[in-house]
Coordinates of C-alpha atoms in Angstrom, one line a residue:
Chain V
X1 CA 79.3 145.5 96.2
X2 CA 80.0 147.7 93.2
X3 CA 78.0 150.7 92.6
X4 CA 79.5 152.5 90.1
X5 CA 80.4 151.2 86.8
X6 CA 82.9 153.4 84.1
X7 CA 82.5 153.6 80.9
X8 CA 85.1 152.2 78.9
X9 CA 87.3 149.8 80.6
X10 CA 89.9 151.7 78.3
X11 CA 90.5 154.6 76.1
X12 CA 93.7 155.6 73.9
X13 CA 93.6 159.1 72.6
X14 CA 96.3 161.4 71.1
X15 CA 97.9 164.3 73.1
X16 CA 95.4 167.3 72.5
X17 CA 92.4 165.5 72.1
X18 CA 89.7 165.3 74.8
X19 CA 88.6 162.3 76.7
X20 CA 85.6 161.4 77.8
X21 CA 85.0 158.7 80.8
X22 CA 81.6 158.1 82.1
X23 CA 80.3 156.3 85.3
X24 CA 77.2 154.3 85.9
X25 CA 75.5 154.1 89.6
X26 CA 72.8 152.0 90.8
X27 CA 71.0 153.8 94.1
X28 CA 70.6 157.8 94.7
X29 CA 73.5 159.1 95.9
X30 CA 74.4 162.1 98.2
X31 CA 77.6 163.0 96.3
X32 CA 80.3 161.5 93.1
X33 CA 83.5 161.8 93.2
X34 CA 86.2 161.6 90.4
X35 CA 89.6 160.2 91.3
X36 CA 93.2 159.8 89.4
X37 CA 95.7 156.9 90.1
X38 CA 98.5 156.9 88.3
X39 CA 100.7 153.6 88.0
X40 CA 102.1 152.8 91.5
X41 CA 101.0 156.3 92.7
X42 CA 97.8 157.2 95.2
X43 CA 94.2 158.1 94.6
X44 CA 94.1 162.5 93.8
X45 CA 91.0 163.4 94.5
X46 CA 89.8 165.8 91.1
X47 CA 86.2 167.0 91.6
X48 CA 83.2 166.4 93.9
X49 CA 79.7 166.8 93.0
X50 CA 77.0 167.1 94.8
X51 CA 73.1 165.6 93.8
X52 CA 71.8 169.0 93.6
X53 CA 74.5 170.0 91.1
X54 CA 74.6 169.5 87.5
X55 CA 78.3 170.5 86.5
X56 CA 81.4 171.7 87.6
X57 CA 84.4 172.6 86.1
X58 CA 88.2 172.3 87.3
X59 CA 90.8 173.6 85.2
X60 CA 90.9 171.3 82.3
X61 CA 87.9 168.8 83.8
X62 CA 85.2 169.3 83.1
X63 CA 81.8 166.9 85.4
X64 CA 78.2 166.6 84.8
X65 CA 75.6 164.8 86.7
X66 CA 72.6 163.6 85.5
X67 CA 70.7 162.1 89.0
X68 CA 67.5 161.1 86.2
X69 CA 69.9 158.6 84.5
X70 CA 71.9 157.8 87.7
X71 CA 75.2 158.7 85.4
X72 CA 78.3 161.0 85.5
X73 CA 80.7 161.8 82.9
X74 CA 84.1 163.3 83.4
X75 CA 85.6 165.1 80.6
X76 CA 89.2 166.3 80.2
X77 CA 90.1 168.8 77.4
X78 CA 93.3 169.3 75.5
X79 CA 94.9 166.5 77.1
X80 CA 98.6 165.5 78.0
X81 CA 100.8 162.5 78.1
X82 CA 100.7 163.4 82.1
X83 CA 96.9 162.4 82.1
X84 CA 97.4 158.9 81.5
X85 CA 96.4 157.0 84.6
X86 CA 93.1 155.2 85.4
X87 CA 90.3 157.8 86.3
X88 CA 87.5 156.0 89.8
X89 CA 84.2 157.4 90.2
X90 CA 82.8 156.9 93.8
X91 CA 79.5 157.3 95.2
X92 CA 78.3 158.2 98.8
X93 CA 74.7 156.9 98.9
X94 CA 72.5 155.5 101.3
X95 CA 72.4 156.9 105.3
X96 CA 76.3 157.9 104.7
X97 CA 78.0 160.5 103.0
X98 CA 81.3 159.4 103.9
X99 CA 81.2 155.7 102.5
X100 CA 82.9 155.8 98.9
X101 CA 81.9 153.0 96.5
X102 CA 84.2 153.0 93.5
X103 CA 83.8 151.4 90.2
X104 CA 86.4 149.3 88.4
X105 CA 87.8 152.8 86.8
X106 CA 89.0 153.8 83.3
X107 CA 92.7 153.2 81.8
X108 CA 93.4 156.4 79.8
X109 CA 96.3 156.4 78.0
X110 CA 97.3 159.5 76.0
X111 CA 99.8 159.1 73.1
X112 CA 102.8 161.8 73.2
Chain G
X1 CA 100.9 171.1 104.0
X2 CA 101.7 167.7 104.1
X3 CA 99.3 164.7 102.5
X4 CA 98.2 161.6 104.1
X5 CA 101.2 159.4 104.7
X6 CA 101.4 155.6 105.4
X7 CA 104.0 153.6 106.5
X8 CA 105.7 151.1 105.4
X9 CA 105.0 151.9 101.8
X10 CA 105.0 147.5 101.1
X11 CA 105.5 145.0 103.5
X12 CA 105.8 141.0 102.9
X13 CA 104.8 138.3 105.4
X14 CA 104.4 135.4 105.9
X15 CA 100.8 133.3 105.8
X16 CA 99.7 133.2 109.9
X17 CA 101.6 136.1 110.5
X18 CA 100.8 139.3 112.4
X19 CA 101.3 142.8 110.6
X20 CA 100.6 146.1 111.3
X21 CA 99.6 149.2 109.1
X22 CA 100.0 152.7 109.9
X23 CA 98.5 156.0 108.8
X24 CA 99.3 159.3 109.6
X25 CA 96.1 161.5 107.9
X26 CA 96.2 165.1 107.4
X27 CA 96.5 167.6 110.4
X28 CA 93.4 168.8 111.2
X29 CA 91.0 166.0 109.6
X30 CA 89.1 164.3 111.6
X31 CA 87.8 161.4 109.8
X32 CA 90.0 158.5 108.7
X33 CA 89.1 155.5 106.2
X34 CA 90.6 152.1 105.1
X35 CA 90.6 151.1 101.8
X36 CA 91.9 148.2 100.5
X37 CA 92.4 147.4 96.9
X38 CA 93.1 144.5 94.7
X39 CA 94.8 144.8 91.5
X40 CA 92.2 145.6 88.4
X41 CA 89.8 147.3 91.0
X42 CA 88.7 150.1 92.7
X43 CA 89.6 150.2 96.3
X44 CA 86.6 148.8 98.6
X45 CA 85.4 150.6 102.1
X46 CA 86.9 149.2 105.0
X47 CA 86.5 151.5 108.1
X48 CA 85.3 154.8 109.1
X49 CA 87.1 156.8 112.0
X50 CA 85.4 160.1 113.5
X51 CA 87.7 161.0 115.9
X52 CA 88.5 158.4 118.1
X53 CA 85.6 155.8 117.5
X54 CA 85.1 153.6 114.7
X55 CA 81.8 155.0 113.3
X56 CA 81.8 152.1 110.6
X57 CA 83.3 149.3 110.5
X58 CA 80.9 147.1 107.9
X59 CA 83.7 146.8 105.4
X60 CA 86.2 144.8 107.5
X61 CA 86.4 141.4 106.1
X62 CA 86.4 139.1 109.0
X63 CA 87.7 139.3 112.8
X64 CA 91.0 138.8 111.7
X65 CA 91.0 142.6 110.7
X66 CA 91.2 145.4 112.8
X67 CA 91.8 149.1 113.4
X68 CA 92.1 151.5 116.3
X69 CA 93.1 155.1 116.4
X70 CA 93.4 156.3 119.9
X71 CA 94.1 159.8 120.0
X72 CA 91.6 160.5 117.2
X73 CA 95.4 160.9 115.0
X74 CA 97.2 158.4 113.7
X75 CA 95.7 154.8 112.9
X76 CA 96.6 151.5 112.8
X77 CA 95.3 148.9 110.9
X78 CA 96.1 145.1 112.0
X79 CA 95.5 141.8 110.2
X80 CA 96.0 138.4 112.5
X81 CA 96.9 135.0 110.9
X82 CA 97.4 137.1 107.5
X83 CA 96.0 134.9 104.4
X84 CA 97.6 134.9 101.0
X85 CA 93.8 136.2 100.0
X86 CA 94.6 139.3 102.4
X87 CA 97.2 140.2 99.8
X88 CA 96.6 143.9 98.4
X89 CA 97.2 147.8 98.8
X90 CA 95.6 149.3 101.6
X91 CA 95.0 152.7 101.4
X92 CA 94.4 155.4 104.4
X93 CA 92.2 158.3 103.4
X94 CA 91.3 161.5 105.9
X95 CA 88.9 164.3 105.6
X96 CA 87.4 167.5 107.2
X97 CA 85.3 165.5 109.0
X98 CA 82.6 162.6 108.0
X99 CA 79.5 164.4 107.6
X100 CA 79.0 166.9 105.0
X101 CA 80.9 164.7 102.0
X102 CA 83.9 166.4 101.9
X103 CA 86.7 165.3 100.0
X104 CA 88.3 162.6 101.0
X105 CA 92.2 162.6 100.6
X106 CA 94.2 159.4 100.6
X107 CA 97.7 158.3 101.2
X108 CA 100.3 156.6 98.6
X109 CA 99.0 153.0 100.4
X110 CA 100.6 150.2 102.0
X111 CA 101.5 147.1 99.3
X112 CA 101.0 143.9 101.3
X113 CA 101.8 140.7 100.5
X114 CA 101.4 137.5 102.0
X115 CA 103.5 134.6 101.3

């Protein structure tokens, strides 16, 4: 079953500009946790936030975490053609920290 | 140090078939995850190895699926009388351990595909 949803399905922005992806859950969760997959390449783990935490930053990334609206939003600043890849939250929820339920994901694309 | 790796990086068989999936998850780590992932989704939960034992196995699909890791290392994953529906990447992930949501890091994946 899905439990977290990004928001948008895509996004096409120039080199420089920031992107903004957001993700949806249903349930409480114990953790979120932003991935990178880049075209016939593996998941790279970016940040992981906990329920008790409200941002964290990462270089150029920038997550908040809103429990109240069961949302997240990933934000990545000046970007680069090397950013385009499609961008998975996951939830841990439940009894389990450890189970990861990943939404559909984003497909950025950033224009040289 | 070196990532999660998985081998064979794709392998093709035949429907019926037997096959066999290996992951080799970060020294140290001692949990170990299937994913698996169909094209235009995220990758779903499969298993969950502490150690030795599967903690959680809820995601496997059916009986045809399973996955031991003996020596609380490496991991295999193996699919019986493969389906052309069993057709996907599966993806190996480790961490520090299971509790305490750490990170989870995951390997390049295994294509598979079923003929």
């Amino acid at each position: 079953s899905q439990q977290g949803e990004e928001d948008p399905q895509a996004l096409s922005i120039q080199e420089g500009e920031n992107a903004t992806m957001n993700c949806s859950y249903k349930t409480s969760i114990n953790n979120l946790q932003w991935y990178r997959q880049n075209s016939g390449r593996g998941l790279v783990h970016l940040i992981l936030i906990r329920s008790n935490e409200r941002e964290k930053h990462s270089g150029r990334l920038r997550v908040t975490l809103d429990t109240s609206k069961k949302s997240s939003s990933l934000l990545i600043t000046a970007s680069r053609a090397a950013d385009t890849a499609s961008y998975f939250c996951a939830t841990a929820s439940g009894g389990s920290n450890y189970k990861l339920t990943f939404g559909k994901g984003t497909l950025l694309t950033v224009n040289p | 140090g070196a990532g999660v790796s998985q081998t064979p990086s794709n392998k093709v068989t035949e429907k019926g078939k037997y096959v066999e999936l290996r992951c080799d998850p970060i020294s140290g780590h001692t949990a170990l995850y299937w994913y698996r992932q169909s094209l235009g989704q995220g990758p779903e939960f499969l298993i969950y190895f502490q150690g030795t034992g599967a903690a959680d196995d809820s995601g496997l699909p059916n009986d045809r699926f399973f996955a031991v890791r003996p020596e609380g290392s490496v991991s295999t994953l193996k699919i019986q009388r493969t389906e052309r529906g069993d057709s996907a990447v599966y993806l190996c992930a480790s961490s520090l351990t299971g509790t305490g949501g750490y990170e989870q890091y995951f390997g390049p994946g295994t294509r598979l595909t079923v003929t």
